[in-house]
JSON list of C-alpha atoms in Angstrom, two decimals:
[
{"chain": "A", "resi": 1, "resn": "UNK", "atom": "CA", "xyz": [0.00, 0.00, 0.00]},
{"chain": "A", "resi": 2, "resn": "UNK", "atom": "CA", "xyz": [1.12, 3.35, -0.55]},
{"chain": "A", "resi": 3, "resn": "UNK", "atom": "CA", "xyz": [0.98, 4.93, 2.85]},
{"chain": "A", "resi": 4, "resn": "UNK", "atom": "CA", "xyz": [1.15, 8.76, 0.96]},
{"chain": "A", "resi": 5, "resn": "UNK", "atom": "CA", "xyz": [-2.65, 7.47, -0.52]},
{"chain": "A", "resi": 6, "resn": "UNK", "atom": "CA", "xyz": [-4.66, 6.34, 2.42]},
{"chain": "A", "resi": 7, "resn": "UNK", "atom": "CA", "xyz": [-8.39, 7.12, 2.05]},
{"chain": "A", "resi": 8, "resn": "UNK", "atom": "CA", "xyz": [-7.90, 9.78, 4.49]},
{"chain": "A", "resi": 9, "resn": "UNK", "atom": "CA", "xyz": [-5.73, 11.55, 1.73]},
{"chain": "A", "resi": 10, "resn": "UNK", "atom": "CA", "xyz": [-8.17, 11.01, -1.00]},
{"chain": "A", "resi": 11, "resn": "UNK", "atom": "CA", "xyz": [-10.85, 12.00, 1.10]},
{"chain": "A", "resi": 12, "resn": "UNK", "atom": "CA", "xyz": [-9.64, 15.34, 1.27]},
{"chain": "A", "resi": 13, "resn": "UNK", "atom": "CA", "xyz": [-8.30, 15.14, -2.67]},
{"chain": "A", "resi": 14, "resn": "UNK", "atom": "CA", "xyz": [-12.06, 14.83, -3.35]},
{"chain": "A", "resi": 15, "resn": "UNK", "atom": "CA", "xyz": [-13.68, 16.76, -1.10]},
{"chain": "A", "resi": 16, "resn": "UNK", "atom": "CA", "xyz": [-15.74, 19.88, -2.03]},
{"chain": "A", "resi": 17, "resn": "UNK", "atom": "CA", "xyz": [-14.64, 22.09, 0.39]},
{"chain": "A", "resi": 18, "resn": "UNK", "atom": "CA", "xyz": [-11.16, 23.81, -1.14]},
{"chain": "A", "resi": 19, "resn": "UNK", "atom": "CA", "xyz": [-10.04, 27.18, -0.98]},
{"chain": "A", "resi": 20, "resn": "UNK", "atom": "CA", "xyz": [-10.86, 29.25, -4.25]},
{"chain": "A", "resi": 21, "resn": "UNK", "atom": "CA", "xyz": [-7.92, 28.89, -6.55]},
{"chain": "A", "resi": 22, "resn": "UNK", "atom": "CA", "xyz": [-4.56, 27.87, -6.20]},
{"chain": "A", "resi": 23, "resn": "UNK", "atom": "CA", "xyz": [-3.83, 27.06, -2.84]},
{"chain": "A", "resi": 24, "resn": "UNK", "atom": "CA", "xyz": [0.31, 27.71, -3.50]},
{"chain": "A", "resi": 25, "resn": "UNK", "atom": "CA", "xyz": [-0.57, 31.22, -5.01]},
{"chain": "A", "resi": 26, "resn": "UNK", "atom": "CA", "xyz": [-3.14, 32.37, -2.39]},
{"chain": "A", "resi": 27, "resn": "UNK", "atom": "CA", "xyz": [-0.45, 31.24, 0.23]},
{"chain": "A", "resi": 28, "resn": "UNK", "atom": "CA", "xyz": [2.36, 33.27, -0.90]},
{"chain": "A", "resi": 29, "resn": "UNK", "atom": "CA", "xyz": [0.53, 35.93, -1.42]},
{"chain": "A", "resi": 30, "resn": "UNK", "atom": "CA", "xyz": [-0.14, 35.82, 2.89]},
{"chain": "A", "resi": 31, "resn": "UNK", "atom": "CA", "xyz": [1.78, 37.47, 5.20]},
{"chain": "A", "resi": 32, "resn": "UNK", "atom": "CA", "xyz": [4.08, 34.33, 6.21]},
{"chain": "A", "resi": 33, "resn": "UNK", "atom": "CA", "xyz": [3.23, 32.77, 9.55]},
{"chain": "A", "resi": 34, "resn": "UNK", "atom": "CA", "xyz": [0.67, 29.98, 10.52]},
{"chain": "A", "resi": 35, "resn": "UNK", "atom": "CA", "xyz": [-1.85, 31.39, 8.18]},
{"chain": "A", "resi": 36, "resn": "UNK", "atom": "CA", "xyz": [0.09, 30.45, 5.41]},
{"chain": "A", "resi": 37, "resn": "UNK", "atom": "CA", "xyz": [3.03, 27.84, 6.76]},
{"chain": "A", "resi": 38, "resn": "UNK", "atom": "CA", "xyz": [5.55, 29.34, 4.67]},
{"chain": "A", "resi": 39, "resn": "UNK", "atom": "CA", "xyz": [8.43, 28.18, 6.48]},
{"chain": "A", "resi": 40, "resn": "UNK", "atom": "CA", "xyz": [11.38, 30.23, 4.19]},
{"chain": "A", "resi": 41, "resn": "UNK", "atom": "CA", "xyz": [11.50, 31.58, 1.08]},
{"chain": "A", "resi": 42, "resn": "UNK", "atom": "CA", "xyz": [14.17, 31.54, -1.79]},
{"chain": "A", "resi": 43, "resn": "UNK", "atom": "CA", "xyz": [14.21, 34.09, -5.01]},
{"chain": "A", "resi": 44, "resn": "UNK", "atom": "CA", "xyz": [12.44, 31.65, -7.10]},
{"chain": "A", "resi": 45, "resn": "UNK", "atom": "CA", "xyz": [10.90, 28.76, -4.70]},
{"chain": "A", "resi": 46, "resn": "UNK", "atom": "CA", "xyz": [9.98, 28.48, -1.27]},
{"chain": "A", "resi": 47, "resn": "UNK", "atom": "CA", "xyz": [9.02, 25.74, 1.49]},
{"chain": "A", "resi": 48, "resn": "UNK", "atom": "CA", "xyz": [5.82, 25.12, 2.92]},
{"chain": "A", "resi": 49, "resn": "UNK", "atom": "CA", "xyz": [4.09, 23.11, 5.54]},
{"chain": "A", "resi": 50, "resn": "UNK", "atom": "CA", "xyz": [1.73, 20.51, 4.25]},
{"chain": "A", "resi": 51, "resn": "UNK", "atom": "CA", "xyz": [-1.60, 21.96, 6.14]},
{"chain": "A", "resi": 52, "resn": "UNK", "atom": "CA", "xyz": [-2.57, 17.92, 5.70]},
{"chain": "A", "resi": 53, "resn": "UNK", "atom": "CA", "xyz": [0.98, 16.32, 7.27]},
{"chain": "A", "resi": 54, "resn": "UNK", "atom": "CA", "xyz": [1.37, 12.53, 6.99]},
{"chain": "A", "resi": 55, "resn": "UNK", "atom": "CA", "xyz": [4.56, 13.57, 10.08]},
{"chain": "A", "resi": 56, "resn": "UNK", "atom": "CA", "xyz": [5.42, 16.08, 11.63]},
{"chain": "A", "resi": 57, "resn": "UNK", "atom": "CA", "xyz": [7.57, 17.77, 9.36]},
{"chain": "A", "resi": 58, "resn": "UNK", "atom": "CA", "xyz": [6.00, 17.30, 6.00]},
{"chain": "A", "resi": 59, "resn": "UNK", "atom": "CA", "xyz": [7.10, 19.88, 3.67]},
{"chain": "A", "resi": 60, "resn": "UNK", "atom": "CA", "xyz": [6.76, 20.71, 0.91]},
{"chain": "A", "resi": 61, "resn": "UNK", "atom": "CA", "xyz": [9.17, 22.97, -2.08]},
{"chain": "A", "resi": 62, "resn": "UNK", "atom": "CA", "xyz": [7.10, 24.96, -4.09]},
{"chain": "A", "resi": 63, "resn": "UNK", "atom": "CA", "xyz": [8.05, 27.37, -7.29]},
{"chain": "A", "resi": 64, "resn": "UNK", "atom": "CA", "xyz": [6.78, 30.85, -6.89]},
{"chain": "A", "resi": 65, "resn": "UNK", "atom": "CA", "xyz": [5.17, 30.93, -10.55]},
{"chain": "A", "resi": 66, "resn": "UNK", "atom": "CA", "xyz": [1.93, 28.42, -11.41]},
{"chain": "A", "resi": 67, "resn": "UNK", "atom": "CA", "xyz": [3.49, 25.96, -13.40]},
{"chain": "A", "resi": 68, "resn": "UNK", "atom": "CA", "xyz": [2.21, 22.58, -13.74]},
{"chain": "A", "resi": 69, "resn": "UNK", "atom": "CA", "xyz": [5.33, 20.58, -14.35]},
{"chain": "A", "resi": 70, "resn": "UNK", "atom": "CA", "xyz": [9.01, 20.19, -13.89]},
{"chain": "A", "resi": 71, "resn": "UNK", "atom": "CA", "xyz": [10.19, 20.61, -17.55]},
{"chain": "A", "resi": 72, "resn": "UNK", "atom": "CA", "xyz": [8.34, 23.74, -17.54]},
{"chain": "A", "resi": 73, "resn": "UNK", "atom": "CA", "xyz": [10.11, 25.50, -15.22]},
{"chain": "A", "resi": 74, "resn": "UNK", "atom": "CA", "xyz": [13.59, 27.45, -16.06]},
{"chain": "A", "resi": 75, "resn": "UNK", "atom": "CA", "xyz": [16.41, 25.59, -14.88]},
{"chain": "A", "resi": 76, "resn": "UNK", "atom": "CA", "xyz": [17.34, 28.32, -12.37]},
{"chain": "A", "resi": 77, "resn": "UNK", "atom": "CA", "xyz": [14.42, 27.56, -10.92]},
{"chain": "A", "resi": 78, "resn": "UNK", "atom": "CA", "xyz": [14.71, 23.71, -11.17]},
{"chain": "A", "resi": 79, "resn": "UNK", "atom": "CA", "xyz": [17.86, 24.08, -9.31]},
{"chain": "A", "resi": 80, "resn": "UNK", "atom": "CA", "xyz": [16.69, 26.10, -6.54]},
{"chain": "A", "resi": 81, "resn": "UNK", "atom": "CA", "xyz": [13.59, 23.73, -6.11]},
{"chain": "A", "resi": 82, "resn": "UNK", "atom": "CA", "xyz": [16.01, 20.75, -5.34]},
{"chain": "A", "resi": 83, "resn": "UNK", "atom": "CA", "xyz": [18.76, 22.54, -3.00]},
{"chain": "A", "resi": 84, "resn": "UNK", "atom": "CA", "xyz": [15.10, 24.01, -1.08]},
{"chain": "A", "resi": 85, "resn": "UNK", "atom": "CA", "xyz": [15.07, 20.57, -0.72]},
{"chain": "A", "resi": 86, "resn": "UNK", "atom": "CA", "xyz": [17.97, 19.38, -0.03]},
{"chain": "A", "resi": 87, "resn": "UNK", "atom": "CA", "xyz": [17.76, 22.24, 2.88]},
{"chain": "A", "resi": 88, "resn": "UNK", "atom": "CA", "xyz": [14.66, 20.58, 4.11]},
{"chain": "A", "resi": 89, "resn": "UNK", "atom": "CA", "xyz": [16.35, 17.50, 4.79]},
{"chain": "A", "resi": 90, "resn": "UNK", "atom": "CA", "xyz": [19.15, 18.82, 6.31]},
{"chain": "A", "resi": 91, "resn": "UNK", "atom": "CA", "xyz": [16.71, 21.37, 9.10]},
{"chain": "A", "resi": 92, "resn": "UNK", "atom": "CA", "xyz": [14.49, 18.19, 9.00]},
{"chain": "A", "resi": 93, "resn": "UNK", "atom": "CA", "xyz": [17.32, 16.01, 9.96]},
{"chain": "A", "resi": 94, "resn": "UNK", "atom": "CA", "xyz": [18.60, 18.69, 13.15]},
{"chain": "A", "resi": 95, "resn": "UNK", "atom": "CA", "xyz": [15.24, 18.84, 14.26]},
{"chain": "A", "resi": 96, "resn": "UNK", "atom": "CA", "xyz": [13.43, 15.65, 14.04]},
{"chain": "A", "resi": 97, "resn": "UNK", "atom": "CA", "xyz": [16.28, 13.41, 13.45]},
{"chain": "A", "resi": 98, "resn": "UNK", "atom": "CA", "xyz": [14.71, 11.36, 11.32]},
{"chain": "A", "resi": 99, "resn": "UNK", "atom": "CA", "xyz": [15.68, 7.57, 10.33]},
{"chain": "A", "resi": 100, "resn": "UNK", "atom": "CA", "xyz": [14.41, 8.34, 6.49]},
{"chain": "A", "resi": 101, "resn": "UNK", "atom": "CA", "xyz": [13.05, 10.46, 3.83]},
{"chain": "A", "resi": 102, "resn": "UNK", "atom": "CA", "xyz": [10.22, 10.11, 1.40]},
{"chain": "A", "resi": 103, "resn": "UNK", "atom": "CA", "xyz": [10.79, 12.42, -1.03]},
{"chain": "A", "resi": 104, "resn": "UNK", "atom": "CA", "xyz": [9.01, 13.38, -4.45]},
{"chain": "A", "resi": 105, "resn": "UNK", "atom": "CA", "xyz": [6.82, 14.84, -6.62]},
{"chain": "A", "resi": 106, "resn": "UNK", "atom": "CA", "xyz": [3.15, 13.70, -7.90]},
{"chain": "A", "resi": 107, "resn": "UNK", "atom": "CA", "xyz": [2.59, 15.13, -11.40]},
{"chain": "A", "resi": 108, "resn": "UNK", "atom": "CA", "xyz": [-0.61, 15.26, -12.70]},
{"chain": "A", "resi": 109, "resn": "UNK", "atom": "CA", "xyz": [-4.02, 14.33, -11.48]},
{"chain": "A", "resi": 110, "resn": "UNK", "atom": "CA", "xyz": [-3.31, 10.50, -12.69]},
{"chain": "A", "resi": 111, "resn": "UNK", "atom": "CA", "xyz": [-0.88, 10.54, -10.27]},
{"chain": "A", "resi": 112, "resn": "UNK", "atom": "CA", "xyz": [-2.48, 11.20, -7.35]},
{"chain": "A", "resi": 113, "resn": "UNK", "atom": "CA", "xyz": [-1.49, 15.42, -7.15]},
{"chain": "A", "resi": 114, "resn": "UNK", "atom": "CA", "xyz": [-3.58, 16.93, -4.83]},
{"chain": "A", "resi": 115, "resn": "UNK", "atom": "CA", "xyz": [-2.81, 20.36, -6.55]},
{"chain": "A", "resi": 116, "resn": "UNK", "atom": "CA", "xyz": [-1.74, 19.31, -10.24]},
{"chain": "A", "resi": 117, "resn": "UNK", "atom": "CA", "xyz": [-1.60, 22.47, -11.69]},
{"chain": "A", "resi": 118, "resn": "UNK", "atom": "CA", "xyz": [1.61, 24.04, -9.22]},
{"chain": "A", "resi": 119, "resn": "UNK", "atom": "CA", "xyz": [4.30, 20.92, -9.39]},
{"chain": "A", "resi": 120, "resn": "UNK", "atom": "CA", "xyz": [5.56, 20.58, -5.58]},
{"chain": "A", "resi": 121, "resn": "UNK", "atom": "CA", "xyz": [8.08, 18.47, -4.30]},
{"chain": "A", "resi": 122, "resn": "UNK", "atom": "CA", "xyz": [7.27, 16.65, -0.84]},
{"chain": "A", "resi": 123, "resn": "UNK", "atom": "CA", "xyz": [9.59, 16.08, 1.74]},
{"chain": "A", "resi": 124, "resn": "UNK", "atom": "CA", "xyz": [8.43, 13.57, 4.72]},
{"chain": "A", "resi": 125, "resn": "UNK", "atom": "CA", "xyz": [10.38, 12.56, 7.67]},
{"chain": "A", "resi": 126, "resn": "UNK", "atom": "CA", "xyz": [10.36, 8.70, 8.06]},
{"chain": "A", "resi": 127, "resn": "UNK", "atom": "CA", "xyz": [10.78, 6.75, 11.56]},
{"chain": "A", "resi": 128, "resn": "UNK", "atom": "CA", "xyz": [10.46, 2.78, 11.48]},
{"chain": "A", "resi": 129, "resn": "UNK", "atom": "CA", "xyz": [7.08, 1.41, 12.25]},
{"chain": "A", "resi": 130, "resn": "UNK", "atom": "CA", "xyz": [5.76, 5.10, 12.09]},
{"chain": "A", "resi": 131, "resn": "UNK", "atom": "CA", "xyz": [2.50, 3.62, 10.37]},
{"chain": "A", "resi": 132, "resn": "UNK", "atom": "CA", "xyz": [-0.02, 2.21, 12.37]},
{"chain": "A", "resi": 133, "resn": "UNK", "atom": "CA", "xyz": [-3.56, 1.19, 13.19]},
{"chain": "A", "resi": 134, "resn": "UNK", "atom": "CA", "xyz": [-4.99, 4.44, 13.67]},
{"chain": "A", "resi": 135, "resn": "UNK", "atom": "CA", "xyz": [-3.27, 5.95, 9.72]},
{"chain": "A", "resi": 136, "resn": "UNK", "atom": "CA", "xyz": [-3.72, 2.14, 8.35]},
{"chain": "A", "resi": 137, "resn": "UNK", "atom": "CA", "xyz": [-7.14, 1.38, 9.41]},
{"chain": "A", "resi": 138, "resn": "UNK", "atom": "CA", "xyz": [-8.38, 4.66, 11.59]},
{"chain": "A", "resi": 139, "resn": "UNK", "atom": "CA", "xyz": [-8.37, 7.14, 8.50]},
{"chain": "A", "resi": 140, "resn": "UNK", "atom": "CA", "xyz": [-6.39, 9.12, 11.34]},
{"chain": "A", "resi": 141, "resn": "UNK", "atom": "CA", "xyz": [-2.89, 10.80, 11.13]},
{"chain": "A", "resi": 142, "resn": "UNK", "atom": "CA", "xyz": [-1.80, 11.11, 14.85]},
{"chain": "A", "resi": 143, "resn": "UNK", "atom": "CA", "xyz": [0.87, 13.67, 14.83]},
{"chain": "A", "resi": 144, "resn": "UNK", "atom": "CA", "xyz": [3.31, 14.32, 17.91]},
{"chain": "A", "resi": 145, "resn": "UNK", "atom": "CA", "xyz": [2.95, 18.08, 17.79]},
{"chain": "A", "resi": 146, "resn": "UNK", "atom": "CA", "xyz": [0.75, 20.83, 17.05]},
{"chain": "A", "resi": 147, "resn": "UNK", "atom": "CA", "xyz": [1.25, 22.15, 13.42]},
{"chain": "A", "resi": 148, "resn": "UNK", "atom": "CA", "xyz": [1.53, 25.40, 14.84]},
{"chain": "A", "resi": 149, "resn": "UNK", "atom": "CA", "xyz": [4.33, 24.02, 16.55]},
{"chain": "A", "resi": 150, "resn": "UNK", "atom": "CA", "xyz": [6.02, 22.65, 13.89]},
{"chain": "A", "resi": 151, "resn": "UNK", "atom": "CA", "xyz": [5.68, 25.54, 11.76]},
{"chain": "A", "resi": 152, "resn": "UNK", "atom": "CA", "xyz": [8.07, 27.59, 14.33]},
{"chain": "A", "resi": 153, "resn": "UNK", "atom": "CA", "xyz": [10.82, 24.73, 14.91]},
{"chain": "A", "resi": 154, "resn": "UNK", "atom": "CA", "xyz": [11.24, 24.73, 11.05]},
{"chain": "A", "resi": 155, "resn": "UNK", "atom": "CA", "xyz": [11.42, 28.41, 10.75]},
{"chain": "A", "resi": 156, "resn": "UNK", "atom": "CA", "xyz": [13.55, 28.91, 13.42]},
{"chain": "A", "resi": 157, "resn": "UNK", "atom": "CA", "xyz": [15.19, 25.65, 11.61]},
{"chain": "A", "resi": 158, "resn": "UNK", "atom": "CA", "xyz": [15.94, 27.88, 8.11]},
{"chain": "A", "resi": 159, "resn": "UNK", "atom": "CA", "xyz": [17.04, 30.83, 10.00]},
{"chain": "A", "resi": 160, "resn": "UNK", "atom": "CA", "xyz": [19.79, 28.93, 11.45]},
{"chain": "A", "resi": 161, "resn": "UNK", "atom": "CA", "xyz": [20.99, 27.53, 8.11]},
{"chain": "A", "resi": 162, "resn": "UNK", "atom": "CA", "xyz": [20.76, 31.47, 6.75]}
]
């Protein structure tokens, strides 16, 4: 099973009750702070706080223009996008100290993007046996930490690296 698709996810994928337009562009255009969960941003890219985490943690690098795919994007951009991410991991790693990353990009609404038309990369924290009952069966992420929470250890987490 792919733990990234429970019915939880889907449930919300589906759902009826989204924010009008693009959920990347109405966030960046937000004063950052828990409104929005942008977390730090770069010239062309920034990171942001998946409002839906499957951990604490889950981020997410996001380009600053509405672009649907990778090969779209100018390669400055591109590059950016993955050393965001490769940041992520690295304020992920200090804070959480995670034993693993899932890390990657869902393209298109035949692959499961919740957003296809503004190509994200995800970044999730991974701990062994972090799956259980209550995500496999419940429909239920349990998270350690308010997002709130989260939202100002990674902040504080990209200042450091600044």
């Amino acid at each position: 099973m792919n733990h990234l698709w429970t019915p939880w996810r889907m449930k919300y994928i589906e759902s009826d009750h989204k924010e009008e337009g693009c959920v990347f562009c109405n966030a960046q255009a937000r004063e950052d702070g828990t409104s929005n969960l942008i977390a730090f941003r770069g010239e062309q890219a920034f990171v942001i706080l998946n409002l839906y985490p499957y951990t604490s943690g889950h981020l997410m690098v996001v380009p600053f223009d509405h672009v649907a795919t990778l090969e779209n994007l100018d390669p400055a951009t591109r590059a950016e996008m993955m050393e965001l991410t490769s940041q992520c991991m690295n304020v992920l790693k200090k804070i959480y100290r995670p034993q693993g990353f899932n890390m990657g990009a869902n393209i298109g609404k035949a692959a499961g993007a919740g957003v296809p038309g503004h190509i994200h990369i995800h970044i999730v924290p991974r701990w062994g046996g972090d799956t259980n009952f209550m995500s496999t069966l419940g429909e239920t992420r349990v998270l350690p930490e308010a997002i709130e929470e989260t939202y100002r250890r990674v902040r504080e987490g990209f200042k450091s690296i600044s």
